Amino acid sequence: MSTTFIEGSIAVAKTVGVCRPHVISAYPITPQTHIVEHLSELVADGEVKAEYVNVESEHSAASVVLGSSATGARTYTATTSQGFLLMIEVLFNIAGMRLPVVMTCVNRAVSAPINIWNDQQDSMTARDSGWIQLYAEDNQEASDMHLQAFKIAENKDIMLPVMICMDGFVLTHSFDPVELISQEQADKFLPPFKPEYYLTPKNPLTFGAMVGPDGYMETRYFIEKTMHASLQVISNVATDFHNQFGRFQGGLIDTYKVEDASLVLVAMGSIIGTIKDIVDELRAKGQKVGVLKVRSYRPFPKDEIYKALSHVKEIAVVEKAVSLGYGGILVNEIKSVFYGKPKTPKINGFILGLGGRDITADTIHQVIKETAKAASEEKFVGLNEALIGGK
Amino acid sequence: MRLDLGAIAKAGSSKANQTGSWRNYKPIFHQVKCIGCGLCKIYCPEGCVTMIEKKKYTVDYTYCKGCGICAEECSSSDIEMIVEEK
């Protein structure tokens, strides 16, 4: 297996290419652009035999992948931020029609004020849409996750769309050594897409038909039930991937030095890398610190998180999104994991890195310092004191 | 219909949704002044007005939602909307 020094976006595009998509449709938007730009090159050069549909908006891009997926095509799209918000109506439809579309949500802040830099507010806003959401830690994982995503989505017991979330710029525009997946390897891992139902004139069907009060609730019940069933599938697919490729970046979660830790930081996405460095640094000084990565955010792996953290005294949840009017989103879900359990650790939530604010080693050190003294609450870390009146 | 898989249905299954139950006002085709223009049939959004013979139309109350468009468009004011008590 060869390692290539490559930009994150290009690695993702190449992986999507070897997944043999039939239809790709996207609208360019920073910082997602390089992914779809490179895919359109691969299609134009004849390296990827797909239909690349240029559209006038993200709403149309999502609609194109919806329609083509319903005909039994393997489909892919990518977007970020404002484009993502424009897609949301269709995203609910894709999940509701049980179409196994795969998309990349490059994570970027949401307007206003306009800001093109990274946080995770966009995808977090669509957490209830019925899409499986996986968050990538680094470019190797982001690339590998796309191959896994199609296998999860197209599992006949799942048939739900999968969204790979990768941090804008931090990952998409960074050059890293990545082991790329060859066509032969991808073909071995991912079987051709053969849906049970698809649109064809030979057997006319209706997708997303009207369902009144007598049946709508049941459709939501089935998606919820399938989400729970997908926990096992996501985990199995990660294991299959490990067996074939020798790489394992976690199934539903991943842990680093958590087993004997008294303080564990919980996070999603590229920030995990920074935290691992701090963990090593503090471990060298004898502090029992670890980090837990939430890889699958939807479905939310409550049991796995509880199992991994039940012995821990303190938890600090760091997140790049906020539910305005409530506080941290992930922190409250981590808190709910411990509801009704015999022992509840001290859980602190920290909001940081919004709109591309740098998350440095100092930021993480500050989080750890605050955790030691503060009671459980949601705090903004890394605010510019001069801009908020010195308070 | 497969409710467990995105409400996938056989083509034509919309017939199962008997939308006539939504109706509050019921169109009555008096068939006195009718000139046979057919606007009621053309404008019906449910497609449930049928011509039986020239100047003679009927409504399928199984699907008629009682929107009143036929009465509004009738060039001879020959269709009356009456409150339907159930």
Short mmCIF file of N, CA and C in Angstrom, two decimals, chain A residues 32-111:
data_model
loop_
_atom_site.label_atom_id
_atom_site.label_comp_id
_atom_site.label_asym_id
_atom_site.label_seq_id
_atom_site.Cartn_x
_atom_site.Cartn_y
_atom_site.Cartn_z
N GLN A 32 -15.64 23.50 0.38
CA GLN A 32 -15.92 22.17 -0.19
C GLN A 32 -15.39 22.06 -1.61
N THR A 33 -15.13 23.20 -2.26
CA THR A 33 -14.90 23.27 -3.71
C THR A 33 -13.91 22.25 -4.27
N HIS A 34 -12.75 22.09 -3.60
CA HIS A 34 -11.71 21.22 -4.18
C HIS A 34 -12.19 19.78 -4.36
N ILE A 35 -13.08 19.34 -3.47
CA ILE A 35 -13.57 17.95 -3.58
C ILE A 35 -14.32 17.77 -4.90
N VAL A 36 -15.32 18.64 -5.13
CA VAL A 36 -16.17 18.44 -6.30
C VAL A 36 -15.48 18.86 -7.59
N GLU A 37 -14.54 19.82 -7.47
CA GLU A 37 -13.74 20.23 -8.61
C GLU A 37 -12.91 19.04 -9.11
N HIS A 38 -12.26 18.36 -8.17
CA HIS A 38 -11.42 17.23 -8.56
C HIS A 38 -12.26 16.08 -9.11
N LEU A 39 -13.43 15.87 -8.50
CA LEU A 39 -14.31 14.81 -9.01
C LEU A 39 -14.76 15.11 -10.44
N SER A 40 -15.05 16.38 -10.71
CA SER A 40 -15.49 16.72 -12.07
C SER A 40 -14.35 16.50 -13.06
N GLU A 41 -13.10 16.73 -12.62
CA GLU A 41 -11.94 16.44 -13.47
C GLU A 41 -11.83 14.94 -13.75
N LEU A 42 -12.01 14.15 -12.68
CA LEU A 42 -11.91 12.69 -12.83
C LEU A 42 -12.95 12.18 -13.82
N VAL A 43 -14.16 12.78 -13.75
CA VAL A 43 -15.23 12.37 -14.67
C VAL A 43 -14.89 12.84 -16.10
N ALA A 44 -14.45 14.10 -16.21
CA ALA A 44 -14.13 14.65 -17.54
C ALA A 44 -12.99 13.87 -18.21
N ASP A 45 -12.03 13.41 -17.38
CA ASP A 45 -10.89 12.66 -17.92
C ASP A 45 -11.23 11.19 -18.19
N GLY A 46 -12.46 10.81 -17.85
CA GLY A 46 -12.88 9.43 -18.10
C GLY A 46 -12.37 8.44 -17.06
N GLU A 47 -11.74 8.95 -15.98
CA GLU A 47 -11.23 8.04 -14.96
C GLU A 47 -12.36 7.51 -14.09
N VAL A 48 -13.39 8.33 -13.90
CA VAL A 48 -14.56 7.89 -13.15
C VAL A 48 -15.75 7.91 -14.11
N LYS A 49 -16.36 6.74 -14.26
CA LYS A 49 -17.49 6.65 -15.20
C LYS A 49 -18.78 7.03 -14.49
N ALA A 50 -19.01 8.32 -14.35
CA ALA A 50 -20.21 8.77 -13.66
C ALA A 50 -20.84 9.90 -14.46
N GLU A 51 -22.10 10.15 -14.16
CA GLU A 51 -22.78 11.31 -14.72
C GLU A 51 -22.55 12.45 -13.74
N TYR A 52 -21.88 13.52 -14.17
CA TYR A 52 -21.65 14.66 -13.29
C TYR A 52 -22.64 15.75 -13.67
N VAL A 53 -23.59 16.04 -12.79
CA VAL A 53 -24.65 16.98 -13.13
C VAL A 53 -24.37 18.35 -12.50
N ASN A 54 -24.13 19.33 -13.39
CA ASN A 54 -23.94 20.70 -12.91
C ASN A 54 -25.30 21.32 -12.66
N VAL A 55 -25.43 22.00 -11.54
CA VAL A 55 -26.73 22.55 -11.16
C VAL A 55 -26.59 24.01 -10.74
N GLU A 56 -27.73 24.65 -10.48
CA GLU A 56 -27.69 26.07 -10.18
C GLU A 56 -27.77 26.38 -8.68
N SER A 57 -27.90 25.34 -7.86
CA SER A 57 -27.92 25.59 -6.41
C SER A 57 -27.76 24.26 -5.67
N GLU A 58 -27.54 24.37 -4.38
CA GLU A 58 -27.42 23.16 -3.56
C GLU A 58 -28.77 22.45 -3.43
N HIS A 59 -29.85 23.22 -3.46
CA HIS A 59 -31.18 22.60 -3.40
C HIS A 59 -31.35 21.68 -4.59
N SER A 60 -30.88 22.13 -5.75
CA SER A 60 -30.96 21.31 -6.96
C SER A 60 -30.02 20.12 -6.89
N ALA A 61 -28.81 20.35 -6.36
CA ALA A 61 -27.84 19.25 -6.26
C ALA A 61 -28.43 18.12 -5.42
N ALA A 62 -29.02 18.49 -4.29
CA ALA A 62 -29.61 17.48 -3.40
C ALA A 62 -30.79 16.80 -4.10
N SER A 63 -31.54 17.58 -4.87
CA SER A 63 -32.69 17.00 -5.57
C SER A 63 -32.24 16.03 -6.66
N VAL A 64 -31.13 16.36 -7.33
CA VAL A 64 -30.61 15.47 -8.38
C VAL A 64 -30.16 14.14 -7.77
N VAL A 65 -29.45 14.19 -6.63
CA VAL A 65 -29.01 12.92 -6.05
C VAL A 65 -30.20 12.15 -5.49
N LEU A 66 -31.21 12.87 -5.01
CA LEU A 66 -32.43 12.19 -4.54
C LEU A 66 -33.07 11.41 -5.69
N GLY A 67 -33.32 12.12 -6.78
CA GLY A 67 -34.01 11.50 -7.91
C GLY A 67 -33.22 10.36 -8.51
N SER A 68 -31.90 10.57 -8.67
CA SER A 68 -31.10 9.52 -9.30
C SER A 68 -30.94 8.32 -8.38
N SER A 69 -30.85 8.59 -7.08
CA SER A 69 -30.75 7.48 -6.13
C SER A 69 -32.02 6.61 -6.18
N ALA A 70 -33.15 7.26 -6.38
CA ALA A 70 -34.42 6.52 -6.45
C ALA A 70 -34.48 5.61 -7.67
N THR A 71 -33.66 5.91 -8.70
CA THR A 71 -33.64 5.03 -9.87
C THR A 71 -32.66 3.88 -9.69
N GLY A 72 -32.04 3.83 -8.51
CA GLY A 72 -31.12 2.73 -8.23
C GLY A 72 -29.66 3.08 -8.49
N ALA A 73 -29.36 4.38 -8.67
CA ALA A 73 -27.98 4.80 -8.91
C ALA A 73 -27.27 5.04 -7.58
N ARG A 74 -25.96 4.79 -7.57
CA ARG A 74 -25.15 5.16 -6.40
C ARG A 74 -24.79 6.63 -6.57
N THR A 75 -25.13 7.44 -5.58
CA THR A 75 -25.01 8.89 -5.78
C THR A 75 -24.22 9.56 -4.67
N TYR A 76 -23.62 10.70 -5.03
CA TYR A 76 -22.77 11.44 -4.09
C TYR A 76 -22.93 12.94 -4.31
N THR A 77 -22.93 13.67 -3.20
CA THR A 77 -22.88 15.13 -3.27
C THR A 77 -22.04 15.64 -2.11
N ALA A 78 -21.70 16.92 -2.15
CA ALA A 78 -20.92 17.53 -1.07
C ALA A 78 -21.29 18.99 -0.98
N THR A 79 -21.26 19.51 0.23
CA THR A 79 -21.53 20.93 0.41
C THR A 79 -21.00 21.39 1.76
N THR A 80 -21.37 22.60 2.15
CA THR A 80 -20.94 23.17 3.42
C THR A 80 -21.83 24.36 3.77
N SER A 81 -21.91 24.67 5.03
CA SER A 81 -22.46 25.92 5.54
C SER A 81 -23.78 26.37 4.89
N GLN A 82 -23.77 27.51 4.21
CA GLN A 82 -24.99 28.07 3.61
C GLN A 82 -25.60 27.11 2.59
N GLY A 83 -24.73 26.47 1.82
CA GLY A 83 -25.19 25.49 0.83
C GLY A 83 -25.87 24.33 1.53
N PHE A 84 -25.31 23.94 2.65
CA PHE A 84 -25.87 22.85 3.44
C PHE A 84 -27.27 23.23 3.94
N LEU A 85 -27.39 24.46 4.42
CA LEU A 85 -28.69 24.91 4.93
C LEU A 85 -29.72 24.94 3.80
N LEU A 86 -29.27 25.30 2.59
CA LEU A 86 -30.19 25.31 1.45
C LEU A 86 -30.64 23.89 1.08
N MET A 87 -29.80 22.92 1.39
CA MET A 87 -30.12 21.52 1.09
C MET A 87 -31.08 20.89 2.10
N ILE A 88 -31.20 21.50 3.26
CA ILE A 88 -31.82 20.77 4.38
C ILE A 88 -33.21 20.22 4.06
N GLU A 89 -34.03 20.99 3.36
CA GLU A 89 -35.37 20.49 3.03
C GLU A 89 -35.27 19.14 2.31
N VAL A 90 -34.34 19.08 1.33
CA VAL A 90 -34.20 17.87 0.54
C VAL A 90 -33.54 16.75 1.36
N LEU A 91 -32.66 17.15 2.30
CA LEU A 91 -31.99 16.13 3.13
C LEU A 91 -33.02 15.33 3.92
N PHE A 92 -34.02 16.02 4.46
CA PHE A 92 -35.09 15.31 5.17
C PHE A 92 -35.84 14.37 4.22
N ASN A 93 -36.05 14.82 2.97
CA ASN A 93 -36.73 13.97 2.00
C ASN A 93 -35.92 12.73 1.64
N ILE A 94 -34.61 12.91 1.48
CA ILE A 94 -33.74 11.78 1.12
C ILE A 94 -33.81 10.72 2.22
N ALA A 95 -33.75 11.17 3.47
CA ALA A 95 -33.82 10.22 4.59
C ALA A 95 -35.21 9.60 4.67
N GLY A 96 -36.24 10.43 4.47
CA GLY A 96 -37.62 9.94 4.56
C GLY A 96 -37.92 8.92 3.48
N MET A 97 -37.30 9.07 2.30
CA MET A 97 -37.51 8.12 1.21
C MET A 97 -36.55 6.95 1.29
N ARG A 98 -35.72 6.96 2.33
CA ARG A 98 -34.78 5.85 2.60
C ARG A 98 -33.84 5.62 1.41
N LEU A 99 -33.24 6.71 0.94
CA LEU A 99 -32.31 6.63 -0.18
C LEU A 99 -30.87 6.71 0.35
N PRO A 100 -30.04 5.73 0.00
CA PRO A 100 -28.70 5.65 0.59
C PRO A 100 -27.67 6.57 -0.08
N VAL A 101 -27.99 7.85 -0.13
CA VAL A 101 -27.08 8.84 -0.70
C VAL A 101 -25.91 9.04 0.28
N VAL A 102 -24.73 9.29 -0.26
CA VAL A 102 -23.61 9.65 0.60
C VAL A 102 -23.20 11.08 0.29
N MET A 103 -23.02 11.89 1.32
CA MET A 103 -22.56 13.25 1.09
C MET A 103 -21.44 13.61 2.05
N THR A 104 -20.62 14.56 1.63
CA THR A 104 -19.64 15.13 2.53
C THR A 104 -20.17 16.48 2.98
N CYS A 105 -20.27 16.66 4.29
CA CYS A 105 -20.54 18.00 4.79
C CYS A 105 -19.21 18.53 5.28
N VAL A 106 -18.63 19.44 4.51
CA VAL A 106 -17.41 20.10 4.97
C VAL A 106 -17.87 21.11 6.02
N ASN A 107 -17.37 20.97 7.23
CA ASN A 107 -17.91 21.80 8.32
C ASN A 107 -17.38 23.23 8.29
N ARG A 108 -18.35 24.15 8.28
CA ARG A 108 -18.03 25.58 8.23
C ARG A 108 -19.07 26.34 9.02
N ALA A 109 -18.69 27.51 9.53
CA ALA A 109 -19.59 28.35 10.29
C ALA A 109 -20.76 28.82 9.43
N VAL A 110 -21.83 29.24 10.10
CA VAL A 110 -23.05 29.66 9.43
C VAL A 110 -23.25 31.17 9.59
N SER A 111 -23.74 31.81 8.54
CA SER A 111 -24.00 33.26 8.58
C SER A 111 -25.25 33.54 9.41
#
